[in-house]
Amino acid sequence: AELEQSCRQLTKNSTSLYMTVQILLKKLFTVEEILSHSVSGKAANSKTVAKPRFDPIKIELIRKIASNLHSSQIVSTSMVTNKIQAVQKAVKRALSKQNN
């Protein structure tokens, strides 16, 4: 409950679903976890190895807070998943820029 409160506090001024998911993902997981995990824990295709699954309790917390915060729109699980994947790509891009 304390974690949920601090997450709600962090996102109270968030105006977009993407921003909310980004803030929460970075609060709940390390950069390494963000890059090395997936929402489903399943491989994208037969040529890739499945990444370990994010903690489902933390992912559910992200979904719950996002739904409450953006109640004017219906926030589906797949919308949250899409935003998580977008944040993962952004983190990856930011890291590769740092390393070049």
XYZ file of N, CA and C in Angstrom:
300
model
N 0.837 -1.207 0.000
C 0.000 0.000 0.000
C 0.872 1.258 0.000
N 1.997 1.185 0.709
C 2.917 2.328 0.736
C 3.513 2.575 -0.648
N 3.882 1.486 -1.319
C 4.427 1.592 -2.679
C 3.385 2.199 -3.618
N 2.161 1.727 -3.491
C 1.080 2.255 -4.342
C 0.896 3.745 -4.115
N 0.941 4.171 -2.851
C 0.794 5.599 -2.525
C 1.910 6.422 -3.159
N 3.146 5.947 -3.051
C 4.249 6.726 -3.621
C 4.165 6.751 -5.147
N 3.672 5.669 -5.748
C 3.486 5.625 -7.204
C 2.400 6.608 -7.641
N 1.309 6.653 -6.885
C 0.223 7.594 -7.196
C 0.721 9.037 -7.072
N 1.536 9.289 -6.056
C 2.091 10.627 -5.827
C 2.976 11.040 -7.013
N 3.813 10.116 -7.477
C 4.718 10.391 -8.589
C 3.985 10.707 -9.888
N 2.837 10.080 -10.089
C 2.145 10.198 -11.376
C 0.958 11.161 -11.354
N 0.727 11.827 -10.239
C -0.498 12.626 -10.129
C -0.601 13.747 -11.170
N 0.527 14.227 -11.676
C 0.494 15.286 -12.692
C 0.698 14.760 -14.109
N 0.739 13.457 -14.254
C 0.956 12.875 -15.572
C -0.259 13.097 -16.464
N 0.009 13.556 -17.684
C -1.096 13.887 -18.588
C -1.327 12.818 -19.661
N -0.406 11.880 -19.811
C -0.586 10.853 -20.836
C -0.344 9.462 -20.265
N -0.948 8.502 -20.893
C -0.770 7.117 -20.484
C 0.697 6.720 -20.612
N 1.342 7.154 -21.707
C 2.761 6.835 -21.909
C 3.594 7.369 -20.747
N 3.360 8.629 -20.384
C 4.131 9.250 -19.303
C 3.918 8.500 -17.987
N 2.680 8.147 -17.712
C 2.361 7.415 -16.484
C 3.107 6.083 -16.448
N 3.031 5.337 -17.536
C 3.694 4.032 -17.606
C 5.209 4.200 -17.479
N 5.756 5.214 -18.138
C 7.201 5.460 -18.083
C 7.657 5.758 -16.647
N 6.951 6.637 -15.973
C 7.294 7.000 -14.587
C 7.262 5.757 -13.697
N 6.182 4.980 -13.816
C 6.008 3.819 -12.944
C 7.005 2.710 -13.260
N 7.255 2.488 -14.542
C 8.203 1.438 -14.931
C 9.591 1.748 -14.364
N 9.991 3.028 -14.469
C 11.307 3.430 -13.972
C 11.375 3.432 -12.442
N 10.232 3.595 -11.788
C 10.206 3.539 -10.329
C 10.260 2.086 -9.829
N 9.530 1.200 -10.510
C 9.371 -0.173 -10.028
C 10.459 -1.138 -10.492
N 11.154 -0.791 -11.577
C 12.171 -1.693 -12.127
C 13.462 -0.942 -12.423
N 14.590 -1.650 -12.355
C 15.870 -1.053 -12.733
C 15.951 -0.985 -14.257
N 16.887 -0.194 -14.763
C 17.096 -0.109 -16.207
C 17.414 -1.501 -16.771
N 18.227 -2.256 -16.049
C 18.571 -3.619 -16.493
C 17.320 -4.481 -16.620
N 16.441 -4.393 -15.619
C 15.193 -5.165 -15.666
C 14.305 -4.724 -16.824
N 14.217 -3.419 -17.027
C 13.386 -2.892 -18.117
C 13.870 -3.457 -19.456
N 15.183 -3.520 -19.630
C 15.732 -4.005 -20.897
C 15.725 -5.525 -21.032
N 15.775 -6.235 -19.912
C 15.944 -7.690 -20.000
C 14.677 -8.496 -19.756
N 13.551 -7.819 -19.490
C 12.305 -8.531 -19.208
C 11.229 -8.205 -20.239
N 10.174 -8.997 -20.236
C 9.030 -8.718 -21.101
C 7.749 -8.861 -20.287
N 6.658 -8.342 -20.840
C 5.385 -8.382 -20.123
C 4.851 -9.809 -20.070
N 4.936 -10.511 -21.197
C 4.345 -11.849 -21.275
C 5.285 -12.962 -20.826
N 6.595 -12.723 -20.999
C 7.552 -13.787 -20.723
C 7.621 -14.794 -21.861
N 6.980 -14.462 -22.983
C 6.992 -15.352 -24.150
C 7.908 -14.785 -25.221
N 8.454 -15.670 -26.040
C 9.306 -15.232 -27.143
C 8.457 -14.535 -28.204
N 9.010 -13.493 -28.812
C 8.297 -12.761 -29.858
C 8.079 -13.640 -31.086
N 9.070 -14.462 -31.395
C 8.940 -15.410 -32.499
C 9.868 -16.588 -32.259
N 9.865 -17.531 -33.163
C 10.637 -18.766 -32.952
C 12.148 -18.541 -33.004
N 12.577 -17.394 -33.554
C 14.014 -17.118 -33.664
C 14.579 -16.428 -32.420
N 13.695 -15.972 -31.538
C 14.173 -15.265 -30.352
C 13.969 -16.101 -29.097
N 14.792 -15.815 -28.116
C 14.682 -16.484 -26.822
C 13.775 -15.624 -25.941
N 12.873 -16.250 -25.242
C 11.956 -15.508 -24.378
C 12.720 -14.831 -23.252
N 12.352 -13.594 -22.981
C 12.923 -12.870 -21.838
C 12.097 -13.242 -20.611
N 12.697 -13.179 -19.428
C 11.905 -13.450 -18.221
C 10.781 -12.422 -18.080
N 9.738 -12.814 -17.399
C 8.560 -11.974 -17.254
C 8.759 -10.943 -16.137
N 8.248 -9.728 -16.380
C 8.217 -8.731 -15.316
C 7.382 -9.277 -14.163
N 7.634 -8.796 -12.961
C 6.825 -9.161 -11.800
C 5.361 -8.791 -12.089
N 4.474 -9.792 -12.192
C 3.084 -9.501 -12.565
C 2.344 -8.615 -11.559
N 2.752 -8.649 -10.314
C 2.113 -7.799 -9.296
C 2.435 -6.326 -9.564
N 3.681 -6.057 -9.926
C 4.083 -4.677 -10.243
C 3.423 -4.203 -11.536
N 3.313 -5.095 -12.517
C 2.667 -4.735 -13.787
C 1.178 -4.433 -13.545
N 0.555 -5.217 -12.694
C -0.855 -4.983 -12.350
C -1.008 -3.636 -11.630
N -0.045 -3.292 -10.792
C -0.066 -1.999 -10.098
C 0.002 -0.858 -11.124
N 0.870 -0.992 -12.118
C 0.969 0.018 -13.186
C -0.388 0.155 -13.881
N -0.997 -0.994 -14.222
C -2.280 -0.977 -14.928
C -3.367 -0.312 -14.079
N -3.380 -0.645 -12.806
C -4.393 -0.113 -11.889
C -4.267 1.408 -11.744
N -3.053 1.879 -11.523
C -2.835 3.320 -11.351
C -3.139 4.054 -12.652
N -2.699 3.494 -13.777
C -2.960 4.112 -15.083
C -4.463 4.200 -15.348
N -5.190 3.130 -15.013
C -6.650 3.128 -15.211
C -7.327 4.192 -14.371
N -6.903 4.313 -13.123
C -7.499 5.307 -12.238
C -7.169 6.729 -12.672
N -5.930 6.938 -13.074
C -5.458 8.273 -13.435
C -6.063 8.739 -14.754
N -6.215 7.824 -15.684
C -6.723 8.174 -17.017
C -8.126 7.588 -17.196
N -8.982 7.858 -16.217
C -10.309 7.237 -16.204
C -11.228 7.749 -17.309
N -10.842 8.846 -17.966
C -11.658 9.348 -19.072
C -11.578 8.416 -20.284
N -10.537 7.597 -20.324
C -10.424 6.605 -21.395
C -10.362 5.218 -20.782
N -10.771 4.245 -21.559
C -10.677 2.875 -21.069
C -9.247 2.416 -21.293
N -8.562 2.067 -20.229
C -7.168 1.645 -20.314
C -7.137 0.127 -20.265
N -6.890 -0.484 -21.423
C -6.861 -1.944 -21.476
C -5.472 -2.462 -21.140
N -5.415 -3.728 -20.823
C -4.131 -4.372 -20.533
C -3.201 -4.254 -21.739
N -3.759 -4.425 -22.938
C -2.900 -4.351 -24.136
C -2.380 -2.933 -24.375
N -3.163 -1.906 -24.004
C -2.668 -0.531 -24.129
C -1.474 -0.323 -23.201
N -1.590 -0.820 -21.985
C -0.493 -0.693 -21.022
C 0.727 -1.460 -21.530
N 0.508 -2.661 -22.041
C 1.601 -3.462 -22.608
C 2.300 -2.706 -23.730
N 1.526 -2.093 -24.624
C 2.110 -1.324 -25.725
C 2.966 -0.171 -25.217
N 2.492 0.502 -24.180
C 3.256 1.623 -23.607
C 4.538 1.111 -22.935
N 4.450 -0.018 -22.244
C 5.640 -0.603 -21.614
C 6.678 -0.900 -22.692
N 6.242 -1.494 -23.805
C 7.167 -1.814 -24.890
C 7.760 -0.550 -25.509
N 6.961 0.506 -25.603
C 7.461 1.779 -26.129
C 8.517 2.374 -25.197
N 8.278 2.278 -23.886
C 9.252 2.772 -22.905
C 10.538 1.945 -23.000
N 10.408 0.625 -23.155
C 11.583 -0.239 -23.288
C 12.435 0.196 -24.488
N 11.789 0.494 -25.623
C 12.514 0.943 -26.817
C 13.208 2.278 -26.563
N 12.516 3.181 -25.876
C 13.088 4.500 -25.583
C 14.309 4.380 -24.670
N 14.220 3.509 -23.664
C 15.342 3.290 -22.742
C 16.527 2.709 -23.510
N 16.252 1.749 -24.375
C 17.292 1.120 -25.188
C 17.984 2.145 -26.085
N 17.172 3.012 -26.722
C 17.725 4.064 -27.600
C 18.591 5.035 -26.806
N 18.100 5.445 -25.639
C 18.848 6.389 -24.795
C 20.200 5.789 -24.379
N 20.192 4.511 -24.051
C 21.435 3.845 -23.642
C 22.409 3.733 -24.802
N 21.921 3.396 -25.979
C 22.826 3.249 -27.120
C 23.417 4.598 -27.531
N 22.652 5.681 -27.327
C 23.192 7.031 -27.594
C 24.324 7.350 -26.611
N 24.127 6.979 -25.345
C 25.157 7.234 -24.324
C 26.452 6.487 -24.654
N 26.289 5.286 -25.195
C 27.458 4.438 -25.429
C 28.158 4.723 -26.762
N 27.624 5.614 -27.555
C 28.273 5.934 -28.836
C 29.168 7.153 -28.719
